[in-house]
Amino acid sequence: MKKFLQIIVLFSLFSGMNSCKTSHDERGRNERSLNKNWLFAKDLPEGDYSGFNVDDSLFAMVNLPHTTNIEPLVVNHQWQGTCWYRHLLEIPQKQQNRKHFLYFEGAMQNSDVYLNGKHLSHHLGGYLPFIVDITDEIDFSKENLLAVKLLNVDDSLVPPGKVLKKLDFNMYGGIYRSVKLITTSKLYITNPLQPQKKRGGGVYVRFDSISVKFCQIKVSTYIQNDFNTDQTFRVRQSLLDSANEIVASNTSEALHFNSQSDIKTDQEFGMNDPILWSPDNPYLYLLVTEIYQGDEKIDSLSNQVGIRDIQLTKEGLLLNGKKIFLNGTNRHQEYPYIGYALSDQAQWRDAIKIKNAGFDLVRLSHYPQSETFMDACDALGIVVMNCIPGWQYNGNEEFKENALSNVRDLIRRDRNRASVFFWELSLNESWMEPAFMDRILQVKKEEFEDQPALTCSWIDYGGYDLFIPARQHGIPPSYWNDFKSGKRPILIAEYGDWEYYAQNAGFNQTAYHDLKDEERTSRQLRASGEKRLLQQALNFQEAANSNRKGSSTIGHANWLMFDYNRGYADDIESSGIADIFRIPKFATYFYQSQRNADEQVSNPAVGGPMVYIASYWQPESSLNVRVFSNCDEVELLLNEQSVGRQTPDQDAFSDYLEHPPFTFKLKEFVPGELQAIGFIDGKKVASYVVRTPETVDHLKLILDESGIPVAENDVIFIYASLRDENGTLCPVNGESIAFSVEGDGELIGTNPMFTEAGIATILLKTGRNSGNILVKTQSETIKNDSIVIEIGKEYPIIKR
């Protein structure tokens, strides 16, 4: 134990001052990150590791987010079992008369929490947060020992419930999201997950009578009095704009309530000229809720909110009175090697990549995802379909009760978010009895009170607002285009993968006659070559075009954004439009071209006019050169000589697209430079160049920041690409590239790593200190490269 104390004290000297995420005075609310300086061990001999009398040599020092096991790139046998985390927690004596809570954002899968050896909490499920009141167990005279035991094994009682070896994704262990200590007065705003009652907890915000001229704001605040005396207080609500100016406010009358009791306050007030939230203008306000006794602020809580009006009508989906069609994707939250343990910065980078790819909708398949990722969706204008855990399994009554708890907790966690349009409150691709679906919908009704909330299910059941089948659930070739079911519209929740993998789609593609089965599928690694990557892009194009023919269809989400691992298969599921390292395939640029050139996109995402040549322009490349663009016309030049200037393609799998591709038919291959120039209204607005690669000359290292700088305790991809002497990418497979690091960082993954289409990737995990990290390549046959990475302080990413 002495060794543990020395390590913690050492790191506390360097990191303690930066541990407070938000801080008020000693009478107000304080939130302190507990992500640093944990001890971790797995597969220990059976026993109790919650107390002080433990052999620390069995444990390793780690930071959160943390995964229990560094997995191989292809995960055939994901680690399962029991692990322990231990952390020293010191709380000053002067905070003895206050409330103290631990907030766990995500720990996989079943958790037991101990303080100083005493068991305080047992929580089931790994995808949603939970809160533990530790007030009565703290020893304020010394450091306290926090211990967490995690059990991550097959559990048929806990959604998703299916055994891992039959599951279409993995469930990686660990405290893989953040943990924080929340300290408040004994008169305080509760956490949404805290009270075990309907509609209980936190601050609940609704907007009504929404227009560009006015909206009505309704706020319910749930307050607890844990003093032994009655208390009188006022509640103040302040809505701040992006310049932190108060644009609307309301203060309640003096309220009185008894000791050891709770109360709900309701306030309504109006606001003139609201700026409405939408994918192209995701404007966010900050609602600050404060409790006052006299002139003294006792507690304060802030919620990021957006004002928008969503309606499903016979005409389709109306957002702020305007009809929209949602172009979207699905996301699994895993990274290679580290599973679910992404940094906050990595979560934002994923969201930026989704927005950059042209998507305004993401379905969080098939479980709740990180709060930081949700923050990014709010800020970037990505509509969210929020999902409870579930996939092809429905269990007994205890399982159902746990699923209902997931519904309640998910709603409470995310009910104030601007980005959440749809609530997938159903077990994905699992048969559910009507009585069970009615129970789910009753929980939704209880939690949302008077607020409209759009529910959806893969089962066409009347209680849900939206029907969300996968395309493969329909009958080809029309699939769901003829669907009509009363007033309920449809959103295609998955498409572009299974129907081609099962070889039951694509009857319009005459090119299929000379393709092998494995060449037709959308499951293509980046190493699969141009022909297969073009076919994957064509599959997605054909399916997207087909989906838009349905008169009842309000949107669709392709399967999927990023490649991923799954329990039931021994290979990477490669139907992503980007690979598991987040490197785009050709299909990414097809989707990017479907965003209008004049559509506004919030920083750090990028939009505007674009053009992309889907070819490496090598001797084996197709002479039918496909160009993706959102321009009116495209001109293609070969070695500065015009091949032609064309309008978009007109064919059976382009006729419903916003921006069909441009196909240029060349007579022969001539090495050199292809340039595509995009025109809108006759003006040149975009260009793209691809050159025939020559012999590999050198390596080039690229850091995948995606607009989010590298920070302490971050994870980020580094790409080593093969280049010829002109700097052109050489799309060679199988070249072995080794990486090395100097400084406070760790390289994670296969090392040396083989190239796929000219790129080898390593994952860098930064350490506890800011400063510089040097990463180098080490090849004996190719000129090497190095990159200096400046590591900033760990910081909360700005949300507004």
PDB file of N, CA and C in Angstrom, residues 506-552:
ATOM      1  N   GLY A 506     -29.044  -5.244 -56.288  1.00  0.00           N
ATOM      2  CA  GLY A 506     -28.254  -4.733 -57.387  1.00  0.00           C
ATOM      3  C   GLY A 506     -28.681  -5.217 -58.754  1.00  0.00           C
ATOM      4  N   PHE A 507     -29.972  -5.458 -58.921  1.00  0.00           N
ATOM      5  CA  PHE A 507     -30.434  -5.983 -60.207  1.00  0.00           C
ATOM      6  C   PHE A 507     -30.278  -4.980 -61.337  1.00  0.00           C
ATOM      7  N   ASN A 508     -30.045  -3.723 -60.997  1.00  0.00           N
ATOM      8  CA  ASN A 508     -29.891  -2.708 -62.029  1.00  0.00           C
ATOM      9  C   ASN A 508     -28.461  -2.622 -62.563  1.00  0.00           C
ATOM     10  N   GLN A 509     -27.534  -3.285 -61.892  1.00  0.00           N
ATOM     11  CA  GLN A 509     -26.137  -3.109 -62.261  1.00  0.00           C
ATOM     12  C   GLN A 509     -25.703  -4.172 -63.270  1.00  0.00           C
ATOM     13  N   THR A 510     -25.656  -3.790 -64.514  1.00  0.00           N
ATOM     14  CA  THR A 510     -25.258  -4.727 -65.557  1.00  0.00           C
ATOM     15  C   THR A 510     -23.802  -5.155 -65.397  1.00  0.00           C
ATOM     16  N   ALA A 511     -23.033  -4.341 -64.678  1.00  0.00           N
ATOM     17  CA  ALA A 511     -21.618  -4.694 -64.477  1.00  0.00           C
ATOM     18  C   ALA A 511     -21.451  -5.947 -63.634  1.00  0.00           C
ATOM     19  N   TYR A 512     -22.539  -6.392 -62.985  1.00  0.00           N
ATOM     20  CA  TYR A 512     -22.429  -7.563 -62.116  1.00  0.00           C
ATOM     21  C   TYR A 512     -22.122  -8.847 -62.877  1.00  0.00           C
ATOM     22  N   HIS A 513     -22.376  -8.884 -64.155  1.00  0.00           N
ATOM     23  CA  HIS A 513     -22.307 -10.158 -64.853  1.00  0.00           C
ATOM     24  C   HIS A 513     -20.900 -10.758 -64.855  1.00  0.00           C
ATOM     25  N   ASP A 514     -19.880  -9.913 -64.715  1.00  0.00           N
ATOM     26  CA  ASP A 514     -18.521 -10.456 -64.732  1.00  0.00           C
ATOM     27  C   ASP A 514     -17.819 -10.322 -63.379  1.00  0.00           C
ATOM     28  N   LEU A 515     -18.609 -10.109 -62.319  1.00  0.00           N
ATOM     29  CA  LEU A 515     -18.021  -9.979 -60.990  1.00  0.00           C
ATOM     30  C   LEU A 515     -18.169 -11.273 -60.202  1.00  0.00           C
ATOM     31  N   LYS A 516     -17.130 -11.620 -59.478  1.00  0.00           N
ATOM     32  CA  LYS A 516     -17.219 -12.730 -58.547  1.00  0.00           C
ATOM     33  C   LYS A 516     -18.015 -12.280 -57.328  1.00  0.00           C
ATOM     34  N   ASP A 517     -18.535 -13.247 -56.563  1.00  0.00           N
ATOM     35  CA  ASP A 517     -19.344 -12.914 -55.396  1.00  0.00           C
ATOM     36  C   ASP A 517     -18.608 -11.984 -54.446  1.00  0.00           C
ATOM     37  N   GLU A 518     -17.332 -12.281 -54.193  1.00  0.00           N
ATOM     38  CA  GLU A 518     -16.586 -11.474 -53.236  1.00  0.00           C
ATOM     39  C   GLU A 518     -16.288 -10.075 -53.784  1.00  0.00           C
ATOM     40  N   GLU A 519     -16.398  -9.897 -55.103  1.00  0.00           N
ATOM     41  CA  GLU A 519     -16.194  -8.572 -55.685  1.00  0.00           C
ATOM     42  C   GLU A 519     -17.464  -7.739 -55.657  1.00  0.00           C
ATOM     43  N   ARG A 520     -18.612  -8.387 -55.530  1.00  0.00           N
ATOM     44  CA  ARG A 520     -19.880  -7.665 -55.505  1.00  0.00           C
ATOM     45  C   ARG A 520     -20.189  -7.064 -54.147  1.00  0.00           C
ATOM     46  N   THR A 521     -19.692  -7.696 -53.089  1.00  0.00           N
ATOM     47  CA  THR A 521     -20.055  -7.285 -51.745  1.00  0.00           C
ATOM     48  C   THR A 521     -19.523  -5.896 -51.400  1.00  0.00           C
ATOM     49  N   SER A 522     -20.169  -5.259 -50.432  1.00  0.00           N
ATOM     50  CA  SER A 522     -19.697  -3.961 -49.931  1.00  0.00           C
ATOM     51  C   SER A 522     -18.631  -4.110 -48.865  1.00  0.00           C
ATOM     52  N   ARG A 523     -18.344  -5.329 -48.454  1.00  0.00           N
ATOM     53  CA  ARG A 523     -17.345  -5.552 -47.407  1.00  0.00           C
ATOM     54  C   ARG A 523     -15.961  -5.633 -48.047  1.00  0.00           C
ATOM     55  N   GLN A 524     -15.333  -4.482 -48.120  1.00  0.00           N
ATOM     56  CA  GLN A 524     -14.050  -4.370 -48.803  1.00  0.00           C
ATOM     57  C   GLN A 524     -13.068  -3.584 -47.946  1.00  0.00           C
ATOM     58  N   LEU A 525     -11.942  -4.199 -47.634  1.00  0.00           N
ATOM     59  CA  LEU A 525     -10.855  -3.492 -46.963  1.00  0.00           C
ATOM     60  C   LEU A 525     -10.205  -2.507 -47.927  1.00  0.00           C
ATOM     61  N   ARG A 526      -9.495  -1.550 -47.407  1.00  0.00           N
ATOM     62  CA  ARG A 526      -8.794  -0.610 -48.278  1.00  0.00           C
ATOM     63  C   ARG A 526      -7.745  -1.306 -49.120  1.00  0.00           C
ATOM     64  N   ALA A 527      -7.258  -2.447 -48.650  1.00  0.00           N
ATOM     65  CA  ALA A 527      -6.261  -3.200 -49.411  1.00  0.00           C
ATOM     66  C   ALA A 527      -6.867  -3.998 -50.551  1.00  0.00           C
ATOM     67  N   SER A 528      -8.193  -3.965 -50.694  1.00  0.00           N
ATOM     68  CA  SER A 528      -8.870  -4.809 -51.690  1.00  0.00           C
ATOM     69  C   SER A 528      -8.669  -4.345 -53.117  1.00  0.00           C
ATOM     70  N   GLY A 529      -8.197  -3.127 -53.307  1.00  0.00           N
ATOM     71  CA  GLY A 529      -7.924  -2.641 -54.656  1.00  0.00           C
ATOM     72  C   GLY A 529      -9.023  -1.763 -55.217  1.00  0.00           C
ATOM     73  N   GLU A 530      -8.646  -1.037 -56.278  1.00  0.00           N
ATOM     74  CA  GLU A 530      -9.559  -0.061 -56.875  1.00  0.00           C
ATOM     75  C   GLU A 530     -10.885  -0.669 -57.318  1.00  0.00           C
ATOM     76  N   LYS A 531     -10.828  -1.810 -58.004  1.00  0.00           N
ATOM     77  CA  LYS A 531     -12.046  -2.390 -58.572  1.00  0.00           C
ATOM     78  C   LYS A 531     -13.082  -2.651 -57.485  1.00  0.00           C
ATOM     79  N   ARG A 532     -12.641  -3.229 -56.394  1.00  0.00           N
ATOM     80  CA  ARG A 532     -13.581  -3.564 -55.324  1.00  0.00           C
ATOM     81  C   ARG A 532     -14.041  -2.322 -54.568  1.00  0.00           C
ATOM     82  N   LEU A 533     -13.163  -1.360 -54.369  1.00  0.00           N
ATOM     83  CA  LEU A 533     -13.567  -0.136 -53.686  1.00  0.00           C
ATOM     84  C   LEU A 533     -14.542   0.667 -54.529  1.00  0.00           C
ATOM     85  N   LEU A 534     -14.361   0.646 -55.848  1.00  0.00           N
ATOM     86  CA  LEU A 534     -15.340   1.288 -56.727  1.00  0.00           C
ATOM     87  C   LEU A 534     -16.682   0.571 -56.675  1.00  0.00           C
ATOM     88  N   GLN A 535     -16.639  -0.770 -56.586  1.00  0.00           N
ATOM     89  CA  GLN A 535     -17.882  -1.521 -56.496  1.00  0.00           C
ATOM     90  C   GLN A 535     -18.609  -1.222 -55.182  1.00  0.00           C
ATOM     91  N   GLN A 536     -17.856  -1.131 -54.087  1.00  0.00           N
ATOM     92  CA  GLN A 536     -18.482  -0.765 -52.814  1.00  0.00           C
ATOM     93  C   GLN A 536     -19.174   0.592 -52.930  1.00  0.00           C
ATOM     94  N   ALA A 537     -18.479   1.557 -53.512  1.00  0.00           N
ATOM     95  CA  ALA A 537     -19.073   2.884 -53.678  1.00  0.00           C
ATOM     96  C   ALA A 537     -20.326   2.831 -54.543  1.00  0.00           C
ATOM     97  N   LEU A 538     -20.295   1.991 -55.618  1.00  0.00           N
ATOM     98  CA  LEU A 538     -21.457   1.861 -56.486  1.00  0.00           C
ATOM     99  C   LEU A 538     -22.621   1.192 -55.760  1.00  0.00           C
ATOM    100  N   ASN A 539     -22.319   0.216 -54.898  1.00  0.00           N
ATOM    101  CA  ASN A 539     -23.375  -0.409 -54.108  1.00  0.00           C
ATOM    102  C   ASN A 539     -24.099   0.618 -53.241  1.00  0.00           C
ATOM    103  N   PHE A 540     -23.320   1.409 -52.533  1.00  0.00           N
ATOM    104  CA  PHE A 540     -23.929   2.438 -51.684  1.00  0.00           C
ATOM    105  C   PHE A 540     -24.692   3.455 -52.518  1.00  0.00           C
ATOM    106  N   GLN A 541     -24.138   3.804 -53.666  1.00  0.00           N
ATOM    107  CA  GLN A 541     -24.825   4.754 -54.529  1.00  0.00           C
ATOM    108  C   GLN A 541     -26.160   4.207 -55.001  1.00  0.00           C
ATOM    109  N   GLU A 542     -26.154   2.968 -55.483  1.00  0.00           N
ATOM    110  CA  GLU A 542     -27.385   2.370 -55.984  1.00  0.00           C
ATOM    111  C   GLU A 542     -28.436   2.284 -54.897  1.00  0.00           C
ATOM    112  N   ALA A 543     -28.041   1.832 -53.694  1.00  0.00           N
ATOM    113  CA  ALA A 543     -28.995   1.692 -52.598  1.00  0.00           C
ATOM    114  C   ALA A 543     -29.518   3.049 -52.148  1.00  0.00           C
ATOM    115  N   ALA A 544     -28.630   4.043 -52.052  1.00  0.00           N
ATOM    116  CA  ALA A 544     -29.062   5.383 -51.645  1.00  0.00           C
ATOM    117  C   ALA A 544     -30.047   5.957 -52.648  1.00  0.00           C
ATOM    118  N   ASN A 545     -29.759   5.763 -53.916  1.00  0.00           N
ATOM    119  CA  ASN A 545     -30.664   6.237 -54.962  1.00  0.00           C
ATOM    120  C   ASN A 545     -32.023   5.554 -54.869  1.00  0.00           C
ATOM    121  N   SER A 546     -32.000   4.244 -54.636  1.00  0.00           N
ATOM    122  CA  SER A 546     -33.244   3.481 -54.518  1.00  0.00           C
ATOM    123  C   SER A 546     -34.059   3.940 -53.317  1.00  0.00           C
ATOM    124  N   ASN A 547     -33.412   4.162 -52.169  1.00  0.00           N
ATOM    125  CA  ASN A 547     -34.133   4.573 -50.965  1.00  0.00           C
ATOM    126  C   ASN A 547     -34.919   5.860 -51.163  1.00  0.00           C
ATOM    127  N   ARG A 548     -34.364   6.763 -51.957  1.00  0.00           N
ATOM    128  CA  ARG A 548     -34.993   8.078 -52.125  1.00  0.00           C
ATOM    129  C   ARG A 548     -36.243   8.028 -52.991  1.00  0.00           C
ATOM    130  N   LYS A 549     -36.518   6.865 -53.571  1.00  0.00           N
ATOM    131  CA  LYS A 549     -37.735   6.729 -54.375  1.00  0.00           C
ATOM    132  C   LYS A 549     -38.977   6.554 -53.508  1.00  0.00           C
ATOM    133  N   GLY A 550     -38.795   6.156 -52.253  1.00  0.00           N
ATOM    134  CA  GLY A 550     -39.934   5.905 -51.388  1.00  0.00           C
ATOM    135  C   GLY A 550     -40.623   7.189 -50.958  1.00  0.00           C
ATOM    136  N   SER A 551     -41.912   7.300 -51.237  1.00  0.00           N
ATOM    137  CA  SER A 551     -42.632   8.529 -50.904  1.00  0.00           C
ATOM    138  C   SER A 551     -42.804   8.726 -49.401  1.00  0.00           C
ATOM    139  N   SER A 552     -42.716   7.639 -48.627  1.00  0.00           N
ATOM    140  CA  SER A 552     -42.861   7.735 -47.170  1.00  0.00           C
ATOM    141  C   SER A 552     -41.524   7.814 -46.452  1.00  0.00           C
TER     142      SER A 552
END
